[in-house]
C-alpha cells in the first residue's frame, strides 16, 4: 500500500520578530516537503489575543517571502482546509471539545489554582509526581452541583490513558512515557478559550498533517497529543497519528538555549545587516544537519535534494555568528556580479548612505562592484567600503590616520604623488608600479608604502583593493586627496 503524500506544517505565533530558531524549523519543514514533493501548510497560531498582533502577522508573511519559502496552503494562498488562522477557527475547536466531553474523553475540572498548588506541594513533599492528581475525573452529580453552587467555572481537562505511550521519534528514535509522568491536562480555559494543547493537534488532524517537525521544547507534549489523536480518530475527526520529529535546541552565548530575548536571535537583525537569505539558510541548515562531512557551503536546491529528517542530529546545536558570516560571505562570492550590485542598492541609498543621492555615480558603482564583492561578508559593509567614491572628501578616521601616517609619510606621499601623476590611470597595474617605486625610493615594501596613500584617498587603513579603487575614483580626485593629506601633515 502506497504511503500518504507528505503534508507538513509551519505554525508560528505572531508575537514579535521571528527568531532564527523559528526560521530553522520552517526551513526543515519546507525542505522536507520539497524533497518529497509534498505539501507545506503555513498556519498562524493566533489565539493569544494579549500577545498576538497584526503587525507581527504581517512581519511573519514578509519574512517567509524574503526567505524564499513558498507555501502550498495558508494565508494569501488559501486551500481546502481554510481558514489558516486559528483566531478564525474557534467554532471548530468548540465543536471538538464538545465531542470529547460527550464521548467521555474529557471532563470538567473545578479545581481552583490554590487547590492545585497545595496538592502539588503535598505530592512533592511525599516524593510523588506533582502533576494533576485526577481529583475531578469521577465527580458525582452532587459534587458537580456543589461546585456550581459556589460559582466555580470549570476548565475542560483531557483524560489521559492509564498506560505507557510509546512512539518512534524521527530524530531521536523510540521514546516511552509512563502514565504517572503524563497526567490529565487542560484543553479549554474556564472562559471557554481553547488552549494550544487542543487547537494544535486538532488543526493537524483536520489538515491531514502526516509529519510534525518541531522544536525539542515540545517533545514532552507529544504523548498528550498522541492520546488526543487516538480519541479524535475514534470520534471520526482524525484519520491517523502523524509521525513526530523533534529538532535539537539552538544554543546561544554561554551555552544557553537561544531565546527571543537574545539580540542574535532576531531575523530582522540579519536582514538589516545584509545577510543573503540563501547564506543565512545555508548556515541554519547546519544547526543539526549537514549535507556531507566536508561541505559546509551549498545551495538551497542541493539541500532540498539531500534533506532527510532522519539525518538530523538530536544533540543541541550552537549558533556561531562568525561561521554564519563566513558562509554568507561565500554566498556573496557565488552571486553573479550584476545580482550582487542590485542586492547592495538599499545600502547605497539613504538612510544607510551618508552621501547625497545626487552624488551617487552609477558608472563608478558598476566599476567597483566586482572588487567589493570579494571583500564584504554582509551587504551592509558595502557602505563604508565605497563611501570614498561618493563623498566630497574621505572620512577622517583618527585611528586609521595615526596608524598610517608615521614619521616620513609626508616624503613618501610626495614621491607617490609624483609617480602617480605620471602613471597610466586606465591601468591599476600602472598605479601599483607607481606606489611600489615610491616605496622602494624610501626603503619600504609595498604594504608599508601603500598605507599612507590608502588613508589619504579612502580615509581608512582597510578597504577594497587600493589600485582598482584609485582607478575608479580617478586621477584628479585621487591626487587632490593626497595633496590634502600632505597639507594636514604639514599642518
Tab-separated table of C-alpha atoms in Angstrom:
chain	number	residue	atom	x	y	z
A	1	UNK	CA	0.000	0.000	0.000
A	2	UNK	CA	1.423	3.392	-1.016
A	3	UNK	CA	2.198	5.826	1.793
A	4	UNK	CA	0.171	9.020	2.034
A	5	UNK	CA	1.626	12.120	0.367
A	6	UNK	CA	3.792	14.122	2.771
A	7	UNK	CA	1.990	17.027	4.442
A	8	UNK	CA	3.931	19.151	6.929
A	9	UNK	CA	3.113	22.418	8.628
A	10	UNK	CA	4.813	25.525	9.921
A	11	UNK	CA	2.642	27.192	12.546
A	12	UNK	CA	4.218	30.173	14.314
A	13	UNK	CA	2.504	32.617	16.653
A	14	UNK	CA	2.553	36.287	15.594
A	15	UNK	CA	4.271	37.563	18.730
A	16	UNK	CA	7.158	39.833	17.803
A	17	UNK	CA	10.053	39.495	15.397
A	18	UNK	CA	10.677	35.988	14.009
A	19	UNK	CA	13.785	34.401	15.527
A	20	UNK	CA	16.384	32.180	13.885
A	21	UNK	CA	15.245	29.038	15.751
A	22	UNK	CA	11.815	29.514	14.233
A	23	UNK	CA	13.389	30.009	10.797
A	24	UNK	CA	15.397	26.779	11.193
A	25	UNK	CA	12.144	24.915	11.959
A	26	UNK	CA	10.461	26.467	8.911
A	27	UNK	CA	13.465	25.566	6.746
A	28	UNK	CA	13.473	21.895	7.752
A	29	UNK	CA	9.719	21.601	7.162
A	30	UNK	CA	9.957	23.406	3.814
A	31	UNK	CA	12.927	21.300	2.661
A	32	UNK	CA	11.223	18.085	3.798
A	33	UNK	CA	8.071	18.948	1.845
A	34	UNK	CA	10.080	19.900	-1.256
A	35	UNK	CA	12.238	16.772	-1.068
A	36	UNK	CA	9.160	14.534	-1.006
A	37	UNK	CA	7.119	16.614	-3.489
A	38	UNK	CA	4.742	17.116	-0.591
A	39	UNK	CA	2.675	19.986	0.808
A	40	UNK	CA	3.729	22.727	3.219
A	41	UNK	CA	0.842	24.170	5.218
A	42	UNK	CA	1.522	27.612	6.681
A	43	UNK	CA	-0.759	28.136	9.667
A	44	UNK	CA	-0.939	31.049	12.100
A	45	UNK	CA	-1.460	30.213	15.787
A	46	UNK	CA	-3.006	33.498	16.904
A	47	UNK	CA	-5.323	32.505	19.731
A	48	UNK	CA	-3.407	34.555	22.343
A	49	UNK	CA	-5.115	37.922	21.916
A	50	UNK	CA	-2.935	39.553	24.591
A	51	UNK	CA	0.342	38.790	22.770
A	52	UNK	CA	-0.564	38.433	19.092
A	53	UNK	CA	-0.596	41.439	16.784
A	54	UNK	CA	-1.461	42.178	13.167
A	55	UNK	CA	1.938	43.830	12.765
A	56	UNK	CA	3.690	40.611	13.794
A	57	UNK	CA	1.409	38.632	11.481
A	58	UNK	CA	2.451	40.813	8.531
A	59	UNK	CA	6.110	40.501	9.595
A	60	UNK	CA	5.797	36.730	9.527
A	61	UNK	CA	4.434	36.725	5.983
A	62	UNK	CA	7.078	39.205	4.843
A	63	UNK	CA	9.832	37.106	6.445
A	64	UNK	CA	8.623	33.926	4.753
A	65	UNK	CA	8.641	35.686	1.388
A	66	UNK	CA	12.110	37.170	1.973
A	67	UNK	CA	13.494	33.750	2.894
A	68	UNK	CA	12.033	32.293	-0.306
A	69	UNK	CA	9.666	29.882	1.428
A	70	UNK	CA	6.642	29.277	-0.753
A	71	UNK	CA	3.744	27.546	0.959
A	72	UNK	CA	1.099	25.384	-0.673
A	73	UNK	CA	-1.733	26.162	1.727
A	74	UNK	CA	-2.193	29.052	4.102
A	75	UNK	CA	-2.657	32.837	4.261
A	76	UNK	CA	-2.867	34.581	0.880
A	77	UNK	CA	-2.830	31.181	-0.856
A	78	UNK	CA	-5.914	29.504	0.588
A	79	UNK	CA	-6.536	25.791	0.373
A	80	UNK	CA	-9.059	23.078	1.177
A	81	UNK	CA	-8.651	23.442	4.965
A	82	UNK	CA	-9.163	27.201	5.291
A	83	UNK	CA	-9.174	29.322	7.337
A	84	UNK	CA	-5.496	29.046	8.303
A	85	UNK	CA	-5.569	31.479	11.219
A	86	UNK	CA	-6.630	29.874	14.487
A	87	UNK	CA	-8.470	33.003	15.589
A	88	UNK	CA	-10.900	32.287	12.742
A	89	UNK	CA	-11.419	28.613	13.708
A	90	UNK	CA	-12.960	28.966	17.198
A	91	UNK	CA	-16.240	27.266	16.251
A	92	UNK	CA	-14.242	24.210	15.138
A	93	UNK	CA	-12.465	23.929	18.493
A	94	UNK	CA	-15.696	24.372	20.460
A	95	UNK	CA	-17.291	21.574	18.448
A	96	UNK	CA	-14.360	19.185	19.002
A	97	UNK	CA	-14.241	19.981	22.738
A	98	UNK	CA	-17.959	19.166	22.989
A	99	UNK	CA	-17.408	15.836	21.201
A	100	UNK	CA	-14.558	14.958	23.560
A	101	UNK	CA	-16.760	15.743	26.577
A	102	UNK	CA	-19.742	13.827	25.190
A	103	UNK	CA	-17.518	10.841	24.370
A	104	UNK	CA	-16.002	10.702	27.862
A	105	UNK	CA	-12.516	11.568	26.601
A	106	UNK	CA	-12.549	14.822	28.567
A	107	UNK	CA	-14.221	16.148	31.690
A	108	UNK	CA	-14.899	19.364	33.552
A	109	UNK	CA	-12.372	20.212	36.259
A	110	UNK	CA	-13.464	22.626	39.006
A	111	UNK	CA	-10.194	22.739	40.985
A	112	UNK	CA	-9.026	26.237	41.909
A	113	UNK	CA	-5.431	27.288	41.345
A	114	UNK	CA	-4.821	27.422	45.104
A	115	UNK	CA	-6.111	23.861	45.490
A	116	UNK	CA	-3.938	22.648	42.624
A	117	UNK	CA	-0.854	24.338	44.078
A	118	UNK	CA	-1.466	22.911	47.561
A	119	UNK	CA	-1.878	19.351	46.261
A	120	UNK	CA	1.229	19.688	44.070
A	121	UNK	CA	3.297	20.789	47.064
A	122	UNK	CA	1.971	17.883	49.118
A	123	UNK	CA	2.846	15.437	46.317
A	124	UNK	CA	6.370	16.841	46.041
A	125	UNK	CA	6.842	16.590	49.794
A	126	UNK	CA	5.802	12.944	49.631
A	127	UNK	CA	8.203	12.282	46.753
A	128	UNK	CA	5.395	11.651	44.281
A	129	UNK	CA	4.812	13.081	40.764
A	130	UNK	CA	3.402	16.588	41.111
A	131	UNK	CA	1.164	16.694	38.044
A	132	UNK	CA	-2.621	16.823	38.172
A	133	UNK	CA	-3.941	14.120	40.517
A	134	UNK	CA	-7.235	13.347	38.776
A	135	UNK	CA	-9.324	14.963	41.522
A	136	UNK	CA	-12.227	15.810	39.208
A	137	UNK	CA	-12.056	12.707	36.996
A	138	UNK	CA	-15.051	10.940	38.523
A	139	UNK	CA	-17.152	13.619	40.195
A	140	UNK	CA	-20.662	12.698	41.286
A	141	UNK	CA	-23.634	14.793	40.231
A	142	UNK	CA	-23.847	16.072	43.807
A	143	UNK	CA	-20.213	17.215	43.774
A	144	UNK	CA	-20.708	18.986	40.451
A	145	UNK	CA	-23.824	20.695	41.812
A	146	UNK	CA	-21.897	21.809	44.899
A	147	UNK	CA	-19.053	23.313	42.823
A	148	UNK	CA	-21.532	25.085	40.565
A	149	UNK	CA	-23.352	26.467	43.596
A	150	UNK	CA	-20.033	28.007	44.669
A	151	UNK	CA	-19.883	29.800	41.307
A	152	UNK	CA	-16.865	27.868	40.083
A	153	UNK	CA	-16.225	27.953	36.333
A	154	UNK	CA	-14.613	24.680	35.167
A	155	UNK	CA	-11.873	24.129	32.670
A	156	UNK	CA	-12.041	21.164	30.295
A	157	UNK	CA	-9.377	18.561	31.021
A	158	UNK	CA	-8.382	15.676	28.726
A	159	UNK	CA	-8.413	12.201	30.279
A	160	UNK	CA	-5.037	10.504	29.698
A	161	UNK	CA	-4.993	6.686	29.421
A	162	UNK	CA	-3.532	4.765	32.358
A	163	UNK	CA	-0.877	3.070	30.213
A	164	UNK	CA	2.559	3.885	28.768
A	165	UNK	CA	2.719	5.770	25.484
A	166	UNK	CA	5.490	4.795	23.067
A	167	UNK	CA	6.335	6.414	19.744
A	168	UNK	CA	9.292	6.478	17.374
A	169	UNK	CA	10.675	9.977	17.023
A	170	UNK	CA	12.096	10.604	13.542
A	171	UNK	CA	15.158	12.267	15.094
A	172	UNK	CA	15.518	10.546	18.492
A	173	UNK	CA	14.257	7.004	17.981
A	174	UNK	CA	11.854	5.160	20.263
A	175	UNK	CA	10.610	7.071	23.318
A	176	UNK	CA	8.285	5.847	26.062
A	177	UNK	CA	6.385	7.947	28.609
A	178	UNK	CA	4.927	6.332	31.726
A	179	UNK	CA	1.369	7.372	32.723
A	180	UNK	CA	2.422	8.865	36.067
A	181	UNK	CA	4.556	11.382	34.153
A	182	UNK	CA	1.791	12.472	31.759
A	183	UNK	CA	-1.241	13.493	33.853
A	184	UNK	CA	-4.605	14.746	32.595
A	185	UNK	CA	-4.213	18.211	31.115
A	186	UNK	CA	-6.325	21.250	30.326
A	187	UNK	CA	-7.594	21.834	26.785
A	188	UNK	CA	-10.137	24.654	27.315
A	189	UNK	CA	-9.915	27.557	29.767
A	190	UNK	CA	-12.705	28.404	32.189
A	191	UNK	CA	-13.709	31.307	29.928
A	192	UNK	CA	-14.175	28.914	27.016
A	193	UNK	CA	-10.957	29.843	25.204
A	194	UNK	CA	-9.235	26.779	23.711
A	195	UNK	CA	-5.625	26.083	24.677
A	196	UNK	CA	-2.653	25.212	22.449
A	197	UNK	CA	-2.941	21.643	23.724
A	198	UNK	CA	-6.251	21.339	21.872
A	199	UNK	CA	-6.006	23.639	18.865
A	200	UNK	CA	-2.606	22.474	17.623
A	201	UNK	CA	-3.375	18.746	17.305
A	202	UNK	CA	-6.958	19.407	16.144
A	203	UNK	CA	-5.675	21.566	13.297
A	204	UNK	CA	-3.009	18.983	12.435
A	205	UNK	CA	-5.723	16.322	12.354
A	206	UNK	CA	-8.184	18.304	10.230
A	207	UNK	CA	-5.424	19.465	7.866
A	208	UNK	CA	-4.250	15.850	7.497
A	209	UNK	CA	-0.673	16.560	8.561
A	210	UNK	CA	1.496	13.455	8.132
A	211	UNK	CA	4.742	14.644	9.740
A	212	UNK	CA	5.202	17.069	12.640
A	213	UNK	CA	8.736	18.519	12.654
A	214	UNK	CA	9.161	20.939	15.546
A	215	UNK	CA	11.485	22.054	18.325
A	216	UNK	CA	12.735	19.813	21.101
A	217	UNK	CA	10.969	22.024	23.660
A	218	UNK	CA	7.665	20.492	22.509
A	219	UNK	CA	8.793	16.888	22.939
A	220	UNK	CA	7.066	16.488	26.322
A	221	UNK	CA	3.709	17.446	24.782
A	222	UNK	CA	3.871	14.593	22.255
A	223	UNK	CA	2.429	11.774	24.434
A	224	UNK	CA	-0.505	14.043	25.322
A	225	UNK	CA	-1.111	14.783	21.657
A	226	UNK	CA	-0.853	11.125	20.657
A	227	UNK	CA	-3.514	10.250	23.239
A	228	UNK	CA	-5.696	13.069	21.938
A	229	UNK	CA	-5.175	11.868	18.370
A	230	UNK	CA	-6.389	8.389	19.301
A	231	UNK	CA	-9.535	9.942	20.742
A	232	UNK	CA	-10.027	12.088	17.636
A	233	UNK	CA	-9.644	9.026	15.406
A	234	UNK	CA	-12.290	7.166	17.432
A	235	UNK	CA	-14.561	10.212	17.097
A	236	UNK	CA	-14.005	10.339	13.330
A	237	UNK	CA	-12.254	13.729	13.493
A	238	UNK	CA	-8.757	12.459	12.627
A	239	UNK	CA	-7.588	9.803	10.180
A	240	UNK	CA	-4.142	8.901	11.538
A	241	UNK	CA	-1.470	9.882	14.031
A	242	UNK	CA	1.325	11.839	12.335
A	243	UNK	CA	4.990	10.940	12.655
A	244	UNK	CA	6.875	13.255	15.034
A	245	UNK	CA	10.412	14.570	14.746
A	246	UNK	CA	11.850	16.909	17.372
A	247	UNK	CA	14.658	19.191	16.213
A	248	UNK	CA	17.603	19.984	18.507
A	249	UNK	CA	17.839	23.136	20.571
A	250	UNK	CA	19.759	26.069	19.121
A	251	UNK	CA	22.201	27.274	21.765
A	252	UNK	CA	23.490	30.831	22.116
A	253	UNK	CA	26.130	32.548	24.242
A	254	UNK	CA	27.122	30.773	27.444
A	255	UNK	CA	25.732	27.522	26.056
A	256	UNK	CA	22.185	28.583	26.892
A	257	UNK	CA	19.175	27.949	24.702
A	258	UNK	CA	18.812	30.793	22.217
A	259	UNK	CA	15.707	32.755	23.137
A	260	UNK	CA	13.718	35.585	21.572
A	261	UNK	CA	15.379	37.962	24.034
A	262	UNK	CA	18.867	37.278	22.655
A	263	UNK	CA	19.808	40.008	20.139
A	264	UNK	CA	21.454	37.494	17.799
A	265	UNK	CA	18.216	35.518	17.529
A	266	UNK	CA	16.251	38.187	15.651
A	267	UNK	CA	15.748	37.546	11.941
A	268	UNK	CA	15.357	41.296	11.393
A	269	UNK	CA	18.915	41.820	12.622
A	270	UNK	CA	20.253	39.619	9.815
A	271	UNK	CA	18.102	41.317	7.226
A	272	UNK	CA	19.260	44.762	8.378
A	273	UNK	CA	22.919	43.705	8.283
A	274	UNK	CA	22.524	42.463	4.737
A	275	UNK	CA	22.715	38.703	5.061
A	276	UNK	CA	21.562	36.899	1.930
A	277	UNK	CA	18.563	34.614	2.522
A	278	UNK	CA	20.482	31.773	0.860
A	279	UNK	CA	23.546	32.376	3.058
A	280	UNK	CA	21.533	32.526	6.278
A	281	UNK	CA	19.517	29.415	5.374
A	282	UNK	CA	22.687	27.518	4.455
A	283	UNK	CA	24.087	28.247	7.910
A	284	UNK	CA	20.839	27.492	9.757
A	285	UNK	CA	20.584	24.136	7.993
A	286	UNK	CA	23.911	23.213	9.638
A	287	UNK	CA	22.326	23.584	13.075
A	288	UNK	CA	21.523	19.905	13.400
A	289	UNK	CA	22.082	18.666	9.834
A	290	UNK	CA	24.800	18.573	7.204
A	291	UNK	CA	24.999	17.840	3.505
A	292	UNK	CA	28.286	15.985	3.939
A	293	UNK	CA	31.192	15.898	6.366
A	294	UNK	CA	33.418	18.017	4.129
A	295	UNK	CA	30.957	20.526	2.623
A	296	UNK	CA	29.557	23.429	4.618
A	297	UNK	CA	28.592	25.674	1.694
A	298	UNK	CA	25.811	24.606	-0.649
A	299	UNK	CA	22.756	25.929	-2.419
A	300	UNK	CA	19.219	25.583	-1.145
A	301	UNK	CA	18.469	23.267	-4.089
A	302	UNK	CA	21.329	20.997	-3.034
A	303	UNK	CA	19.921	20.939	0.488
A	304	UNK	CA	16.418	20.054	-0.711
A	305	UNK	CA	17.769	17.225	-2.877
A	306	UNK	CA	19.645	15.675	0.058
A	307	UNK	CA	17.464	16.516	3.074
A	308	UNK	CA	16.254	13.631	5.211
A	309	UNK	CA	14.943	14.325	8.702
A	310	UNK	CA	16.409	11.008	9.913
A	311	UNK	CA	19.847	12.572	9.321
A	312	UNK	CA	19.178	15.365	11.834
A	313	UNK	CA	21.467	15.183	14.866
A	314	UNK	CA	19.490	15.233	18.144
A	315	UNK	CA	22.267	16.995	20.081
A	316	UNK	CA	21.979	20.745	20.738
A	317	UNK	CA	23.493	22.940	18.023
A	318	UNK	CA	25.465	26.090	18.870
A	319	UNK	CA	24.833	29.262	16.907
A	320	UNK	CA	28.216	30.657	15.800
A	321	UNK	CA	27.867	34.171	14.375
A	322	UNK	CA	31.375	34.197	12.868
A	323	UNK	CA	30.703	30.979	10.943
A	324	UNK	CA	27.338	32.349	9.852
A	325	UNK	CA	29.087	35.453	8.473
A	326	UNK	CA	31.747	33.347	6.730
A	327	UNK	CA	29.144	31.201	4.994
A	328	UNK	CA	27.208	34.309	3.991
A	329	UNK	CA	30.425	35.753	2.529
A	330	UNK	CA	30.833	32.588	0.438
A	331	UNK	CA	27.308	33.032	-0.918
A	332	UNK	CA	28.048	36.667	-1.777
A	333	UNK	CA	31.025	35.462	-3.848
A	334	UNK	CA	28.742	32.961	-5.621
A	335	UNK	CA	26.406	35.685	-6.913
A	336	UNK	CA	26.527	36.959	-10.458
A	337	UNK	CA	28.163	40.403	-10.195
A	338	UNK	CA	25.051	42.115	-11.602
A	339	UNK	CA	22.925	40.388	-8.968
A	340	UNK	CA	25.396	41.443	-6.270
A	341	UNK	CA	25.309	45.052	-7.480
A	342	UNK	CA	21.492	45.101	-7.333
A	343	UNK	CA	21.256	43.489	-3.896
A	344	UNK	CA	23.587	46.169	-2.478
A	345	UNK	CA	21.323	49.047	-3.546
A	346	UNK	CA	19.466	49.529	-0.237
A	347	UNK	CA	22.842	50.274	1.432
A	348	UNK	CA	23.819	52.750	-1.301
A	349	UNK	CA	20.837	54.998	-0.626
A	350	UNK	CA	19.512	56.984	2.355
A	351	UNK	CA	19.157	56.329	5.226
A	352	UNK	CA	22.129	53.940	5.043
A	353	UNK	CA	24.335	56.022	2.733
A	354	UNK	CA	25.937	59.197	4.197
A	355	UNK	CA	26.253	60.890	0.804
A	356	UNK	CA	23.689	62.970	-1.044
A	357	UNK	CA	21.640	60.867	-3.505
A	358	UNK	CA	22.807	63.028	-6.416
A	359	UNK	CA	26.441	62.248	-5.511
A	360	UNK	CA	25.965	58.575	-6.308
A	361	UNK	CA	27.671	57.670	-9.585
A	362	UNK	CA	26.262	54.562	-11.273
A	363	UNK	CA	29.272	54.072	-13.549
A	364	UNK	CA	31.662	54.180	-10.600
A	365	UNK	CA	29.484	51.724	-8.673
A	366	UNK	CA	29.394	49.263	-11.559
A	367	UNK	CA	33.169	49.559	-11.929
A	368	UNK	CA	33.934	48.962	-8.237
A	369	UNK	CA	31.245	46.278	-7.588
A	370	UNK	CA	33.354	43.280	-8.776
A	371	UNK	CA	36.126	44.287	-6.361
A	372	UNK	CA	33.710	44.949	-3.489
A	373	UNK	CA	32.106	41.546	-3.983
A	374	UNK	CA	35.349	39.822	-2.976
A	375	UNK	CA	35.666	41.721	0.309
A	376	UNK	CA	32.328	42.053	2.129
A	377	UNK	CA	30.842	39.459	4.495
A	378	UNK	CA	27.400	41.114	4.635
A	379	UNK	CA	25.871	43.619	2.241
A	380	UNK	CA	25.703	46.430	4.802
A	381	UNK	CA	29.514	46.578	4.784
A	382	UNK	CA	29.363	47.983	1.264
A	383	UNK	CA	28.507	51.495	2.522
A	384	UNK	CA	31.810	52.086	4.342
A	385	UNK	CA	33.762	50.323	1.605
A	386	UNK	CA	32.642	52.627	-1.203
A	387	UNK	CA	31.899	55.908	0.585
A	388	UNK	CA	35.217	57.373	-0.629
A	389	UNK	CA	33.784	57.328	-4.178
A	390	UNK	CA	30.700	59.402	-3.415
A	391	UNK	CA	31.644	61.686	-0.504
A	392	UNK	CA	33.240	65.028	-1.424
A	393	UNK	CA	36.098	64.234	0.985
A	394	UNK	CA	37.144	60.908	2.507
A	395	UNK	CA	36.033	60.227	6.072
A	396	UNK	CA	38.590	61.162	8.698
A	397	UNK	CA	39.214	58.176	10.951
A	398	UNK	CA	41.719	59.219	13.595
A	399	UNK	CA	42.832	55.676	14.387
A	400	UNK	CA	43.488	54.948	10.712
A	401	UNK	CA	45.311	58.259	10.278
A	402	UNK	CA	47.571	57.687	13.277
A	403	UNK	CA	48.323	54.122	12.212
A	404	UNK	CA	49.277	55.005	8.616
A	405	UNK	CA	50.854	58.442	8.899
A	406	UNK	CA	54.139	57.568	10.579
A	407	UNK	CA	57.306	59.663	10.546
A	408	UNK	CA	58.429	60.078	6.946
A	409	UNK	CA	54.961	59.563	5.492
A	410	UNK	CA	54.981	63.063	4.036
A	411	UNK	CA	58.120	62.342	1.994
A	412	UNK	CA	56.674	59.045	0.819
A	413	UNK	CA	53.360	60.687	-0.174
A	414	UNK	CA	55.198	63.384	-2.178
A	415	UNK	CA	57.122	60.735	-4.125
A	416	UNK	CA	53.983	58.625	-4.598
A	417	UNK	CA	52.066	61.669	-5.837
A	418	UNK	CA	54.813	62.490	-8.329
A	419	UNK	CA	54.886	58.919	-9.638
A	420	UNK	CA	51.075	58.668	-9.769
A	421	UNK	CA	50.812	61.943	-11.670
A	422	UNK	CA	52.891	60.376	-14.443
A	423	UNK	CA	51.170	56.953	-14.356
A	424	UNK	CA	48.572	55.449	-16.692
A	425	UNK	CA	45.230	55.904	-14.881
A	426	UNK	CA	43.480	53.379	-17.093
A	427	UNK	CA	45.616	50.621	-15.567
A	428	UNK	CA	45.510	49.565	-11.905
A	429	UNK	CA	48.806	47.778	-12.522
A	430	UNK	CA	50.450	51.064	-13.600
A	431	UNK	CA	49.218	52.739	-10.398
A	432	UNK	CA	50.594	49.867	-8.347
A	433	UNK	CA	54.004	50.229	-10.033
A	434	UNK	CA	53.993	53.955	-9.210
A	435	UNK	CA	53.416	53.350	-5.488
A	436	UNK	CA	55.815	50.383	-5.442
A	437	UNK	CA	58.555	52.579	-6.907
A	438	UNK	CA	57.827	55.279	-4.308
A	439	UNK	CA	58.195	52.708	-1.559
A	440	UNK	CA	61.472	51.435	-2.941
A	441	UNK	CA	62.793	55.007	-3.061
A	442	UNK	CA	62.168	55.249	0.690
A	443	UNK	CA	63.230	51.728	1.599
A	444	UNK	CA	59.691	50.436	2.101
A	445	UNK	CA	57.900	47.379	0.780
A	446	UNK	CA	54.573	47.814	-0.998
A	447	UNK	CA	52.455	47.046	2.071
A	448	UNK	CA	54.048	49.867	4.082
A	449	UNK	CA	54.193	52.238	1.131
A	450	UNK	CA	50.532	51.964	0.166
A	451	UNK	CA	49.127	52.523	3.696
A	452	UNK	CA	49.500	56.348	3.695
A	453	UNK	CA	48.143	56.521	0.126
A	454	UNK	CA	45.124	54.412	1.101
A	455	UNK	CA	44.291	56.550	4.132
A	456	UNK	CA	44.812	59.777	2.192
A	457	UNK	CA	42.431	58.690	-0.575
A	458	UNK	CA	39.835	56.483	1.208
A	459	UNK	CA	40.176	57.584	4.867
A	460	UNK	CA	40.670	54.038	6.165
A	461	UNK	CA	43.524	51.553	6.578
A	462	UNK	CA	41.332	48.657	5.412
A	463	UNK	CA	39.150	48.588	2.335
A	464	UNK	CA	38.810	47.495	-1.254
A	465	UNK	CA	41.840	46.766	-3.467
A	466	UNK	CA	43.693	50.098	-3.459
A	467	UNK	CA	44.843	50.436	-7.032
A	468	UNK	CA	41.488	49.456	-8.532
A	469	UNK	CA	39.931	51.996	-6.123
A	470	UNK	CA	42.275	54.734	-7.345
A	471	UNK	CA	41.465	53.873	-10.945
A	472	UNK	CA	37.720	54.147	-10.333
A	473	UNK	CA	37.973	57.353	-8.266
A	474	UNK	CA	40.089	58.939	-10.988
A	475	UNK	CA	43.313	60.889	-11.239
A	476	UNK	CA	42.049	64.362	-10.357
A	477	UNK	CA	40.254	63.436	-7.128
A	478	UNK	CA	42.941	60.978	-6.005
A	479	UNK	CA	45.789	63.477	-6.388
A	480	UNK	CA	43.713	66.217	-4.726
A	481	UNK	CA	43.200	63.961	-1.688
A	482	UNK	CA	46.903	63.217	-1.464
A	483	UNK	CA	47.559	66.959	-1.574
A	484	UNK	CA	45.027	67.471	1.240
A	485	UNK	CA	46.749	64.782	3.326
A	486	UNK	CA	50.123	66.443	2.768
A	487	UNK	CA	48.652	69.758	3.895
A	488	UNK	CA	47.279	68.116	7.054
A	489	UNK	CA	50.680	66.554	7.779
A	490	UNK	CA	52.372	69.906	7.294
A	491	UNK	CA	49.701	71.457	9.471
